[in-house]
CSV table of C-alpha atoms (C1' of nucleotides) in Angstrom, one decimal:
chain,number,residue,atom,x,y,z
A,52,MET,CA,84.8,82.0,92.2
A,53,GLU,CA,82.3,84.4,93.8
A,54,LYS,CA,78.9,84.3,91.9
A,55,VAL,CA,77.6,87.6,90.7
A,56,LYS,CA,74.6,88.8,92.8
A,57,ILE,CA,71.6,90.1,90.8
A,58,LEU,CA,68.8,92.1,92.4
A,59,VAL,CA,65.1,90.8,90.6
A,60,VAL,CA,63.0,93.5,91.8
A,61,ASP,CA,58.9,92.9,90.6
A,62,ASP,CA,55.7,93.0,93.0
A,63,GLU,CA,54.6,89.9,91.3
A,64,ALA,CA,56.2,86.4,92.9
A,65,ARG,CA,55.4,84.3,89.7
A,66,MET,CA,57.4,86.8,88.0
A,67,ARG,CA,60.3,87.0,90.1
A,68,LYS,CA,60.4,83.2,90.1
A,69,LEU,CA,60.2,82.8,86.2
A,70,VAL,CA,63.3,85.3,85.9
A,71,LYS,CA,65.5,83.8,88.9
A,72,ASP,CA,65.2,80.0,88.0
A,73,PHE,CA,66.9,81.2,84.3
A,74,LEU,CA,69.7,83.4,86.2
A,75,ILE,CA,70.0,80.7,88.4
A,76,LYS,CA,70.3,78.5,85.7
A,77,LYS,CA,73.5,80.6,84.7
A,78,ASP,CA,74.5,80.0,87.9
A,79,TYR,CA,73.9,83.5,88.8
A,80,GLU,CA,72.6,84.3,92.6
A,81,VAL,CA,69.6,85.5,93.0
A,82,ILE,CA,68.0,88.3,95.1
A,83,GLU,CA,64.6,88.8,95.5
A,84,ALA,CA,62.7,92.3,96.3
A,85,ALA,CA,58.9,92.8,96.4
A,86,ASP,CA,58.3,95.9,96.2
A,87,GLY,CA,60.4,99.4,95.5
A,88,GLN,CA,61.1,100.0,99.4
A,89,GLU,CA,62.2,96.4,99.8
A,90,ALA,CA,64.2,96.7,97.0
A,91,VAL,CA,66.0,99.8,97.8
A,92,ASP,CA,66.5,98.5,101.5
A,93,VAL,CA,68.2,95.2,100.7
A,94,PHE,CA,70.6,97.0,97.4
A,95,PHE,CA,72.4,98.7,100.6
A,96,GLU,CA,72.0,96.4,103.0
A,97,GLN,CA,74.0,93.9,100.0
A,98,ASN,CA,76.5,96.1,99.1
A,99,ASP,CA,77.9,93.5,96.1
A,100,ILE,CA,74.7,93.7,93.9
A,101,SER,CA,76.1,93.4,90.4
A,102,LEU,CA,73.0,94.6,88.8
A,103,VAL,CA,69.2,94.9,89.2
A,104,ILE,CA,66.5,93.9,87.5
A,105,LEU,CA,63.6,96.6,87.8
A,106,ASP,CA,60.2,96.4,87.2
A,107,VAL,CA,58.3,100.0,87.0
A,108,MET,CA,54.8,99.2,87.8
A,109,MET,CA,55.0,98.2,91.1
A,110,PRO,CA,53.2,99.3,94.4
A,111,LYS,CA,54.1,101.7,97.2
A,112,MET,CA,57.2,103.0,95.2
A,113,ASP,CA,57.0,102.2,91.7
A,114,GLY,CA,60.5,100.9,89.8
A,115,TRP,CA,61.4,104.7,88.3
A,116,GLU,CA,61.8,106.1,91.9
A,117,VAL,CA,63.8,103.1,93.3
A,118,LEU,CA,66.2,104.1,90.1
A,119,LYS,CA,66.6,107.1,90.8
A,120,GLU,CA,67.4,106.0,94.8
A,121,ILE,CA,70.0,103.5,93.5
A,122,ARG,CA,71.6,106.3,90.6
A,123,ALA,CA,72.1,108.5,93.2
A,124,TYR,CA,75.2,106.4,94.6
A,125,SER,CA,75.5,103.7,92.1
A,126,ARG,CA,76.4,103.2,88.5
A,127,ILE,CA,75.6,99.7,88.4
A,128,PRO,CA,73.5,97.8,85.5
A,129,VAL,CA,70.1,98.6,85.8
A,130,ILE,CA,67.5,96.6,83.5
A,131,MET,CA,63.9,98.0,83.6
A,132,LEU,CA,61.2,96.2,82.7
A,133,THR,CA,58.1,98.5,80.9
A,134,ALA,CA,54.9,97.4,80.6
A,135,LYS,CA,52.8,96.5,77.3
A,136,GLY,CA,52.0,100.1,76.7
A,137,ASP,CA,54.8,101.7,77.0
A,138,GLU,CA,56.3,102.7,74.1
A,139,ARG,CA,59.8,102.6,73.6
A,140,ASP,CA,60.4,105.6,71.9
A,141,GLU,CA,58.9,107.3,74.6
A,142,LEU,CA,61.5,106.3,77.3
A,143,LYS,CA,64.1,106.5,74.9
A,144,GLY,CA,64.4,110.2,74.6
A,145,PHE,CA,64.3,110.5,78.6
A,146,ASP,CA,67.1,109.6,80.1
A,147,SER,CA,66.4,108.0,83.1
A,148,GLY,CA,69.9,106.1,83.6
A,149,ALA,CA,68.5,103.0,82.8
A,150,ASP,CA,70.7,100.7,81.1
A,151,GLU,CA,68.2,98.2,79.0
A,152,TYR,CA,64.4,98.3,78.8
A,153,ILE,CA,62.7,95.2,77.8
A,154,SER,CA,58.9,95.3,77.7
A,155,LYS,CA,56.9,92.6,79.2
A,156,PRO,CA,56.0,90.2,78.0
A,157,PHE,CA,59.6,89.0,77.7
A,158,SER,CA,61.5,85.7,76.6
A,159,PRO,CA,63.6,85.1,79.3
A,160,LYS,CA,65.9,84.1,77.6
A,161,ILE,CA,66.2,87.5,76.4
A,162,LEU,CA,66.7,89.0,79.5
A,163,VAL,CA,69.3,86.6,80.2
A,164,ALA,CA,71.1,87.6,77.3
A,165,ARG,CA,71.0,91.3,78.1
A,166,VAL,CA,72.1,90.5,81.7
A,167,ASP,CA,75.1,88.7,80.0
A,168,ALA,CA,75.8,91.5,78.1
A,169,LEU,CA,75.5,94.3,80.8
A,170,LEU,CA,78.1,92.1,83.0
A,171,ARG,CA,80.3,91.7,79.8
A,172,ARG,CA,79.8,94.9,79.8
A,173,SER,CA,81.2,96.2,83.1
A,174,ASN,CA,83.7,93.8,83.1
A,175,LEU,CA,82.2,91.9,86.0
A,176,ILE,CA,81.9,88.4,84.4
A,177,SER,CA,84.9,87.1,82.9
A,178,GLU,CA,85.1,84.4,81.0
A,179,GLU,CA,87.2,81.1,80.4
A,180,GLU,CA,90.0,82.4,78.2
A,181,LYS,CA,90.8,79.0,76.6
A,182,ILE,CA,89.3,76.4,75.1
A,183,GLU,CA,91.1,72.8,74.4
A,184,THR,CA,90.1,70.5,72.4
A,185,GLY,CA,91.0,67.8,69.4
A,186,GLY,CA,94.3,69.8,69.0
A,187,ILE,CA,92.6,73.0,68.1
A,188,ILE,CA,93.7,75.8,70.9
A,189,MET,CA,91.6,78.6,70.8
A,190,ASP,CA,92.3,81.7,73.3
A,191,LYS,CA,89.9,84.3,74.2
A,192,ALA,CA,92.1,86.9,75.0
A,193,ALA,CA,94.9,87.1,72.4
A,194,HIS,CA,92.1,86.6,70.1
A,195,THR,CA,94.4,83.5,68.4
A,196,VAL,CA,93.1,80.2,67.1
A,197,THR,CA,96.4,77.6,66.9
A,198,ILE,CA,95.7,74.1,65.7
A,199,GLU,CA,98.2,71.2,65.9
A,200,GLY,CA,100.4,74.2,66.5
A,201,LYS,CA,100.0,76.2,63.8
A,202,GLN,CA,98.4,79.6,64.3
A,203,ILE,CA,95.7,80.4,61.8
A,204,GLU,CA,94.1,83.7,60.7
A,205,LEU,CA,91.0,84.0,61.2
A,206,SER,CA,88.0,87.2,61.1
A,207,PHE,CA,86.4,88.1,63.2
A,208,LYS,CA,83.0,86.3,62.7
A,209,GLU,CA,84.7,83.2,61.8
A,210,PHE,CA,86.6,83.4,65.2
A,211,GLU,CA,83.1,84.1,66.8
A,212,LEU,CA,81.5,81.0,65.5
A,213,LEU,CA,84.2,78.7,66.1
A,214,ALA,CA,84.1,79.7,69.4
A,215,TYR,CA,80.5,79.6,69.6
A,216,PHE,CA,80.9,75.7,68.5
A,217,MET,CA,83.5,74.8,70.6
A,218,GLU,CA,81.5,76.0,73.4
A,219,ASN,CA,79.0,74.3,72.8
A,220,GLN,CA,80.8,70.3,71.8
A,221,GLY,CA,78.8,67.8,70.6
A,222,ILE,CA,75.5,69.6,70.8
A,223,ALA,CA,73.5,70.5,67.8
A,224,LEU,CA,72.7,73.6,66.8
A,225,SER,CA,70.0,74.7,64.9
A,226,ARG,CA,70.8,77.7,62.0
A,227,GLU,CA,68.2,79.5,64.2
A,228,LYS,CA,70.1,78.9,67.5
A,229,ILE,CA,73.5,80.1,66.0
A,230,LEU,CA,72.4,83.5,64.5
A,231,ASN,CA,70.9,84.3,67.7
A,232,HIS,CA,74.4,83.8,69.3
A,233,VAL,CA,77.0,84.5,66.8
A,234,TRP,CA,74.8,87.6,65.1
A,235,ASN,CA,72.9,90.1,66.9
A,236,TYR,CA,70.2,89.0,68.6
A,237,ASP,CA,68.8,92.0,65.9
A,238,TYR,CA,70.1,90.5,62.8
A,239,PHE,CA,67.7,89.3,60.1
A,240,GLY,CA,69.8,88.1,57.0
A,241,ASP,CA,69.8,85.4,55.3
A,242,ALA,CA,70.0,82.4,57.2
A,243,ARG,CA,72.2,81.0,54.4
A,244,THR,CA,74.9,83.1,55.8
A,245,ILE,CA,76.3,80.6,57.7
A,246,ASP,CA,77.0,78.1,55.5
A,247,THR,CA,79.3,80.5,53.9
A,248,HIS,CA,81.5,81.2,57.1
A,249,VAL,CA,81.4,77.5,57.6
A,250,LYS,CA,82.5,76.9,54.7
A,251,LYS,CA,85.4,79.1,55.1
A,252,LEU,CA,85.6,77.8,58.7
A,253,ARG,CA,86.1,74.2,57.4
A,254,SER,CA,88.7,75.0,54.9
A,255,LYS,CA,90.9,76.9,56.9
A,256,MET,CA,90.5,74.6,59.8
A,257,GLY,CA,92.5,71.8,57.2
A,258,ASP,CA,91.7,68.4,58.2
A,259,LYS,CA,90.2,69.1,61.7
A,260,GLY,CA,87.8,71.4,58.9
A,261,ASP,CA,85.6,68.2,59.5
A,262,TYR,CA,85.0,68.4,63.1
A,263,ILE,CA,82.3,70.9,61.9
A,264,LYS,CA,79.4,68.0,61.3
A,265,THR,CA,76.2,69.1,58.9
A,266,ILE,CA,73.0,67.5,60.5
A,267,TRP,CA,71.0,68.0,57.6
A,268,GLY,CA,67.4,69.7,57.7
A,269,MET,CA,68.9,71.2,61.7
A,270,GLY,CA,71.8,72.9,61.4
A,271,TYR,CA,75.4,71.9,63.0
A,272,LYS,CA,77.2,70.5,65.3
A,273,PHE,CA,81.1,70.4,66.6
A,274,GLU,CA,82.6,66.9,67.2
A,275,VAL,CA,85.8,66.0,68.1
A,276,ASN,CA,85.9,62.4,65.6
B,217,MET,CA,102.5,95.5,104.7
B,218,GLU,CA,100.6,98.3,106.2
B,219,LYS,CA,97.8,99.0,104.7
B,220,VAL,CA,96.9,102.2,103.1
B,221,LYS,CA,94.5,104.4,105.0
B,222,ILE,CA,91.9,106.7,103.8
B,223,LEU,CA,89.8,108.9,105.2
B,224,VAL,CA,86.3,108.8,104.0
B,225,VAL,CA,84.1,112.1,104.9
B,226,ASP,CA,80.1,111.8,103.9
B,227,ASP,CA,77.5,112.7,105.7
B,228,GLU,CA,75.0,109.6,104.5
B,229,ALA,CA,75.9,106.9,106.0
B,230,ARG,CA,74.9,104.3,102.9
B,231,MET,CA,77.1,106.3,100.8
B,232,ARG,CA,80.4,105.8,103.8
B,233,LYS,CA,79.4,102.4,103.5
B,234,LEU,CA,79.2,101.7,99.4
B,235,VAL,CA,82.4,103.5,99.3
B,236,LYS,CA,84.0,101.4,101.6
B,237,ASP,CA,83.4,98.5,100.8
B,238,PHE,CA,84.7,99.1,97.2
B,239,LEU,CA,87.7,100.1,98.9
B,240,ILE,CA,88.3,97.0,101.2
B,241,LYS,CA,87.8,95.0,98.6
B,242,LYS,CA,91.0,96.3,97.4
B,243,ASP,CA,93.0,96.3,100.2
B,244,TYR,CA,92.6,99.5,101.4
B,245,GLU,CA,92.2,100.1,105.1
B,246,VAL,CA,88.9,102.9,105.3
B,247,ILE,CA,88.4,105.1,108.5
B,248,GLU,CA,85.0,107.2,108.1
B,249,ALA,CA,83.9,111.0,109.7
B,250,ALA,CA,80.5,111.5,109.2
B,251,ASP,CA,80.7,115.0,109.0
B,252,GLY,CA,83.2,118.3,108.3
B,253,GLN,CA,84.5,118.5,112.0
B,254,GLU,CA,84.7,114.9,113.0
B,255,ALA,CA,86.5,114.2,109.4
B,256,VAL,CA,89.5,117.2,110.9
B,257,ASP,CA,89.2,115.8,114.0
B,258,VAL,CA,90.4,112.3,112.9
B,259,PHE,CA,92.8,113.8,110.0
B,260,PHE,CA,95.0,115.2,112.8
B,261,GLU,CA,94.4,112.4,115.5
B,262,GLN,CA,95.3,109.6,113.0
B,263,ASN,CA,98.6,110.9,111.2
B,264,ASP,CA,98.8,108.0,108.8
B,265,ILE,CA,96.2,108.9,106.4
B,266,SER,CA,96.9,108.6,103.1
B,267,LEU,CA,94.2,109.6,101.0
B,268,VAL,CA,90.6,111.6,101.6
B,269,ILE,CA,87.5,111.1,100.1
B,270,LEU,CA,85.5,114.2,101.1
B,271,ASP,CA,81.9,114.7,99.6
B,272,VAL,CA,81.3,118.3,99.1
B,273,MET,CA,77.9,118.8,100.4
B,274,MET,CA,78.0,118.4,104.5
B,275,PRO,CA,76.1,120.3,106.9
B,276,LYS,CA,78.0,122.2,109.8
B,277,MET,CA,81.3,122.0,107.8
B,278,ASP,CA,81.5,121.8,104.4
B,279,GLY,CA,84.0,120.1,102.1
B,280,TRP,CA,85.7,122.9,100.9
B,281,GLU,CA,86.6,124.4,104.6
B,282,VAL,CA,87.7,121.1,105.3
B,283,LEU,CA,89.6,120.9,102.6
B,284,LYS,CA,91.1,124.1,103.1
B,285,GLU,CA,91.7,122.7,106.8
B,286,ILE,CA,93.9,120.0,105.6
B,287,ARG,CA,95.7,122.0,103.1
B,288,ALA,CA,97.0,124.2,105.7
B,289,TYR,CA,99.3,121.1,106.9
B,290,SER,CA,99.3,118.6,104.4
B,291,ARG,CA,99.9,117.6,100.3
B,292,ILE,CA,98.5,114.4,100.6
B,293,PRO,CA,96.2,113.3,97.8
B,294,VAL,CA,92.0,114.6,98.3
B,295,ILE,CA,89.4,113.0,96.0
B,296,MET,CA,86.3,115.4,96.0
B,297,LEU,CA,82.9,114.5,95.5
B,298,THR,CA,80.1,116.9,93.8
B,299,ALA,CA,76.8,117.1,93.5
B,300,LYS,CA,75.7,116.1,90.4
B,301,GLY,CA,74.7,120.0,89.4
B,302,ASP,CA,77.7,121.2,89.9
B,303,GLU,CA,79.6,121.9,86.5
B,304,ARG,CA,83.1,120.1,86.2
B,305,ASP,CA,84.0,123.2,84.4
B,306,GLU,CA,83.2,125.7,86.9
B,307,LEU,CA,85.2,123.8,89.2
B,308,LYS,CA,88.6,123.3,87.1
B,309,GLY,CA,89.0,127.4,87.2
B,310,PHE,CA,89.0,127.4,90.3
B,311,ASP,CA,92.5,126.0,91.9
B,312,SER,CA,90.5,124.3,95.4
B,313,GLY,CA,93.7,122.4,95.6
B,314,ALA,CA,91.9,119.0,95.3
B,315,ASP,CA,93.7,116.8,93.3
B,316,GLU,CA,90.5,114.9,91.5
B,317,TYR,CA,86.7,115.6,91.4
B,318,ILE,CA,84.3,113.0,90.8
B,319,SER,CA,80.4,113.8,90.7
B,320,LYS,CA,77.7,112.0,92.1
B,321,PRO,CA,76.4,109.2,91.3
B,322,PHE,CA,79.4,107.5,90.1
B,323,SER,CA,80.6,104.2,89.4
B,324,PRO,CA,82.8,102.7,92.3
B,325,LYS,CA,84.7,101.2,90.4
B,326,ILE,CA,86.1,104.5,88.7
B,327,LEU,CA,87.1,105.7,92.2
B,328,VAL,CA,88.5,103.2,92.8
B,329,ALA,CA,90.4,103.7,89.7
B,330,ARG,CA,90.9,107.3,90.7
B,331,VAL,CA,92.4,106.5,93.9
B,332,ASP,CA,94.6,103.5,92.4
B,333,ALA,CA,96.1,106.0,90.2
B,334,LEU,CA,96.9,109.1,93.2
B,335,LEU,CA,98.4,107.1,95.4
B,336,ARG,CA,100.2,105.8,92.3
B,337,ARG,CA,101.2,108.9,91.7
B,338,SER,CA,102.5,110.0,95.2
B,339,ASN,CA,104.7,106.6,94.8
B,340,LEU,CA,103.0,105.0,98.1
B,341,ILE,CA,101.9,102.2,96.0
B,342,SER,CA,104.5,101.2,94.0
B,343,GLU,CA,104.9,99.4,90.4
B,344,GLU,CA,107.1,97.4,87.9
B,345,GLU,CA,109.1,100.2,86.8
B,346,LYS,CA,110.5,98.6,83.8
B,347,ILE,CA,109.5,96.4,81.1
B,348,GLU,CA,111.9,94.6,78.5
B,349,THR,CA,110.3,92.4,75.7
B,350,GLY,CA,111.7,92.0,72.6
B,351,GLY,CA,114.4,94.2,72.1
B,352,ILE,CA,112.0,97.2,74.0
B,353,ILE,CA,113.1,98.5,76.9
B,354,MET,CA,110.7,101.4,78.7
B,355,ASP,CA,111.4,102.8,81.8
B,356,LYS,CA,109.0,104.1,83.1
B,357,ALA,CA,110.5,106.2,86.1
B,358,ALA,CA,112.4,107.8,83.8
B,359,HIS,CA,109.9,107.7,81.0
B,360,THR,CA,112.1,106.3,77.7
B,361,VAL,CA,112.0,104.0,75.7
B,362,THR,CA,114.5,102.3,74.0
B,363,ILE,CA,114.9,100.0,71.0
B,364,GLU,CA,117.9,98.0,69.8
B,365,GLY,CA,120.2,100.4,72.1
B,366,LYS,CA,118.9,103.5,70.4
B,367,GLN,CA,116.0,105.7,72.7
B,368,ILE,CA,113.2,106.9,70.8
B,369,GLU,CA,111.3,110.1,71.5
B,370,LEU,CA,107.8,109.2,72.3
B,371,SER,CA,105.3,111.9,73.3
B,372,PHE,CA,103.5,111.3,76.8
B,373,LYS,CA,100.3,109.6,75.4
B,374,GLU,CA,102.7,107.3,72.9
B,375,PHE,CA,104.3,106.8,76.1
B,376,GLU,CA,101.0,105.4,78.2
B,377,LEU,CA,99.6,103.6,74.8
B,378,LEU,CA,102.7,101.5,74.1
B,379,ALA,CA,103.0,101.1,78.3
B,380,TYR,CA,99.0,99.6,78.0
B,381,PHE,CA,100.2,97.7,75.1
B,382,MET,CA,103.7,96.2,76.5
B,383,GLU,CA,101.5,95.6,80.0
B,384,ASN,CA,99.5,93.3,78.5
B,385,GLN,CA,101.1,91.6,76.4
B,386,GLY,CA,99.5,88.8,73.8
B,387,ILE,CA,96.0,90.0,74.6
B,388,ALA,CA,93.7,91.6,72.2
B,389,LEU,CA,92.5,95.1,73.7
B,390,SER,CA,89.3,96.3,72.4
B,391,ARG,CA,89.7,100.4,71.4
B,392,GLU,CA,86.9,100.7,74.4
B,393,LYS,CA,89.0,99.1,76.5
B,394,ILE,CA,92.2,101.1,75.5
B,395,LEU,CA,90.0,104.4,76.1
B,396,ASN,CA,88.9,103.5,79.2
B,397,HIS,CA,92.8,102.9,80.5
B,398,VAL,CA,94.8,104.9,78.8
B,399,TRP,CA,92.8,108.0,78.2
B,400,ASN,CA,90.8,108.5,81.7
B,401,TYR,CA,87.7,107.0,82.5
B,402,ASP,CA,85.3,109.5,81.5
B,403,TYR,CA,86.5,110.2,78.1
B,404,PHE,CA,84.2,110.5,75.7
B,405,GLY,CA,86.0,111.6,72.2
B,406,ASP,CA,86.2,109.5,69.5
B,407,ALA,CA,88.3,105.7,69.2
B,408,ARG,CA,89.6,106.7,66.2
B,409,THR,CA,91.7,108.6,67.2
B,410,ILE,CA,93.5,105.9,69.5
B,411,ASP,CA,93.9,104.3,65.5
B,412,THR,CA,96.0,108.0,65.1
B,413,HIS,CA,98.3,107.4,68.2
B,414,VAL,CA,98.8,103.7,67.0
B,415,LYS,CA,99.8,105.1,62.7
B,416,LYS,CA,102.2,107.2,64.9
B,417,LEU,CA,104.0,104.7,67.4
B,418,ARG,CA,104.2,101.9,64.7
B,419,SER,CA,106.0,104.7,62.6
B,420,LYS,CA,108.5,105.6,65.7
B,421,MET,CA,109.4,101.9,66.0
B,422,GLY,CA,110.2,101.1,63.2
B,423,ASP,CA,110.4,97.4,62.6
B,424,LYS,CA,109.6,96.4,65.7
B,425,GLY,CA,106.3,98.8,64.9
B,426,ASP,CA,105.0,95.3,63.5
B,427,TYR,CA,104.0,94.1,67.3
B,428,ILE,CA,101.8,96.2,67.5
B,429,LYS,CA,98.6,93.7,65.6
B,430,THR,CA,95.8,94.6,63.9
B,431,ILE,CA,92.9,93.1,65.3
B,432,TRP,CA,90.0,93.5,62.5
B,433,GLY,CA,86.4,94.3,64.3
B,434,MET,CA,88.5,94.5,67.6
B,435,GLY,CA,91.6,96.2,68.2
B,436,TYR,CA,94.6,96.3,68.8
B,437,LYS,CA,97.3,93.3,70.3
B,438,PHE,CA,101.1,93.7,71.1
B,439,GLU,CA,102.5,90.7,70.1
B,440,VAL,CA,106.4,90.0,69.8
B,441,ASN,CA,106.6,87.8,66.9
C,25,DG,C1',99.6,137.1,72.5
C,26,DA,C1',102.8,134.5,68.6
C,27,DG,C1',104.7,130.1,68.5
C,28,DT,C1',105.6,125.0,68.9
C,29,DG,C1',104.4,121.0,70.1
C,30,DA,C1',100.9,117.5,71.3
C,31,DT,C1',96.5,115.0,70.5
C,32,DT,C1',92.3,115.0,68.7
C,33,DT,C1',88.9,115.0,64.7
C,34,DC,C1',87.9,114.5,60.0
C,35,DA,C1',88.1,113.2,54.8
C,36,DT,C1',89.0,109.9,52.2
C,37,DA,C1',91.9,106.3,50.3
C,38,DA,C1',92.9,101.3,51.0
C,39,DT,C1',91.7,97.3,53.0
C,40,DT,C1',89.4,93.1,55.2
C,41,DT,C1',84.9,91.3,55.9
C,42,DT,C1',80.7,90.2,55.1
C,43,DG,C1',76.4,89.1,53.0
C,44,DT,C1',74.0,87.1,48.6
C,45,DC,C1',73.4,84.8,44.5
C,46,DA,C1',73.6,81.4,41.3
C,47,DC,C1',74.1,77.2,40.7
C,48,DA,C1',77.0,72.6,41.7
C,49,DT,C1',75.5,68.6,44.8
C,50,DA,C1',73.9,66.2,48.2
C,51,DT,C1',70.0,64.1,50.5
C,52,DT,C1',65.3,62.5,52.0
C,53,DG,C1',60.3,60.5,50.9
C,54,DC,C1',58.0,58.5,47.8
D,31,DG,C1',65.1,56.6,39.8
D,32,DC,C1',62.6,61.4,41.0
D,33,DA,C1',61.0,65.4,42.3
D,34,DA,C1',61.5,68.1,46.4
D,35,DT,C1',64.3,70.3,49.3
D,36,DA,C1',68.8,71.3,51.7
D,37,DT,C1',73.3,72.2,51.7
D,38,DG,C1',77.9,73.3,49.5
D,39,DT,C1',81.0,76.2,46.9
D,40,DG,C1',82.9,80.1,44.3
D,41,DA,C1',82.5,84.5,42.2
D,42,DC,C1',80.8,88.8,43.4
D,43,DA,C1',78.9,93.4,44.9
D,44,DA,C1',77.4,95.5,49.7
D,45,DA,C1',79.2,96.9,54.2
D,46,DA,C1',82.5,97.4,57.8
D,47,DT,C1',86.7,98.8,59.5
D,48,DT,C1',91.0,100.7,59.4
D,49,DA,C1',95.5,103.7,57.4
D,50,DT,C1',96.9,107.7,56.6
D,51,DG,C1',97.5,112.2,55.8
D,52,DA,C1',95.7,116.8,56.6
D,53,DA,C1',93.5,120.0,59.2
D,54,DA,C1',91.6,122.3,63.3
D,55,DT,C1',92.2,122.2,67.8
D,56,DC,C1',94.4,122.8,72.3
D,57,DA,C1',98.0,123.3,76.0
D,58,DC,C1',102.2,125.5,77.2
D,59,DT,C1',106.1,128.1,77.0
D,60,DC,C1',108.2,132.5,76.6
DNA sequence: GAGTGATTTCATAATTTTGTCACATATTGC
DNA sequence: GCAATATGTGACAAAATTATGAAATCACTC
């Protein structure tokens, strides 16, 4: 399959590299531009860019101008990287046409998460629709889980949780990690709530519930056998 | 099969390229014209153009004039690209003879969706006309639905909704997805309206109403059994 | 315009899920 | 073995989502 192209615009090479490395790890294709003018040129040359990450502060042509140029022709998702000081609230009132704002400094992980979310929202990345392992079949499209031929009923969160486990087979997942992925990044509830969901999952999964192993002092791990 | 030809008229080369690339991806043949005069010339030269995408604002001869010229001889679908400011409502009252209006900036996806829809409407691209499943027969051409031999009466929206469900059997459909497909891409009403239509559909479908399953926290799914 | 049916919105009820708590149980390090 | 800490579990309250009926709005016809 064709890789999804992302245009990263920042005048600092370091920053571009940082972002690029993280995006490449997630199998995106990254195109760089070092200033606003170059960004606009590249954007219209390459006609198949799916998302733009745009630094606000740049020489020659700043991020807002670039955004304006792009928005004159296209609605593709744009993430703006704003400087530390810029209050998000100020930005909120003013509809610039950007889809997301991330203020520097940021965690590349969060950036990648937002990229994924935006692309998913615009249906540009489709994900694997079926995961099968150890007699458990998860069909994401149909939103169903079948264990040894029998379909089991899972709630939304249970489904998401099991999906996360199955996508990370054999990997120990800390509670924090689970919270960040299955719940929102901005969920600040009790981590123990995971325990409750794990309990329910295990009971609904019958024998196969044992596949969800407890890693004492750490979290959980999904493993067949 | 012959490709369907689409004429794209815009004075900005960038915009033409953007639109062209998206249409080519969907296997249309694209012919370009850079101004109104050229558009009219090309249109009458090439006699087998199936759809025209026409920018309103152009030097020499604007979109409205081109449209008038075309309409004097032909009924083929025309999509007008209007500038940001132009209020859609203003346009509505005034029957210009265009089939669709899309205001800039737009998402190329929406454009393509409209193109598909218009061509489908004018039978230039065809689709399956009958869907049959679990004792429900939907005849799209005749716009009828028969359940166990008895025809049931559905309103337009109900019909469209059921069609969408039946075309996506076994797939969980989010409310957002349903809105985008059954309503227009630019419908911004309440997603709860889907619930009401589902309720009516279910009741009109009798026993078979159970085929429309609720997926809690997500949307609906049509599934036989 | 009034009348009709389709569509949408709204308020409320019904339902389901989710999160929290308290207590039981298990694990670890000493 | 014993504290100290972490996890498992059941019950319940809180929160979120969906179903439903009715009213409001819209679109179209006569």
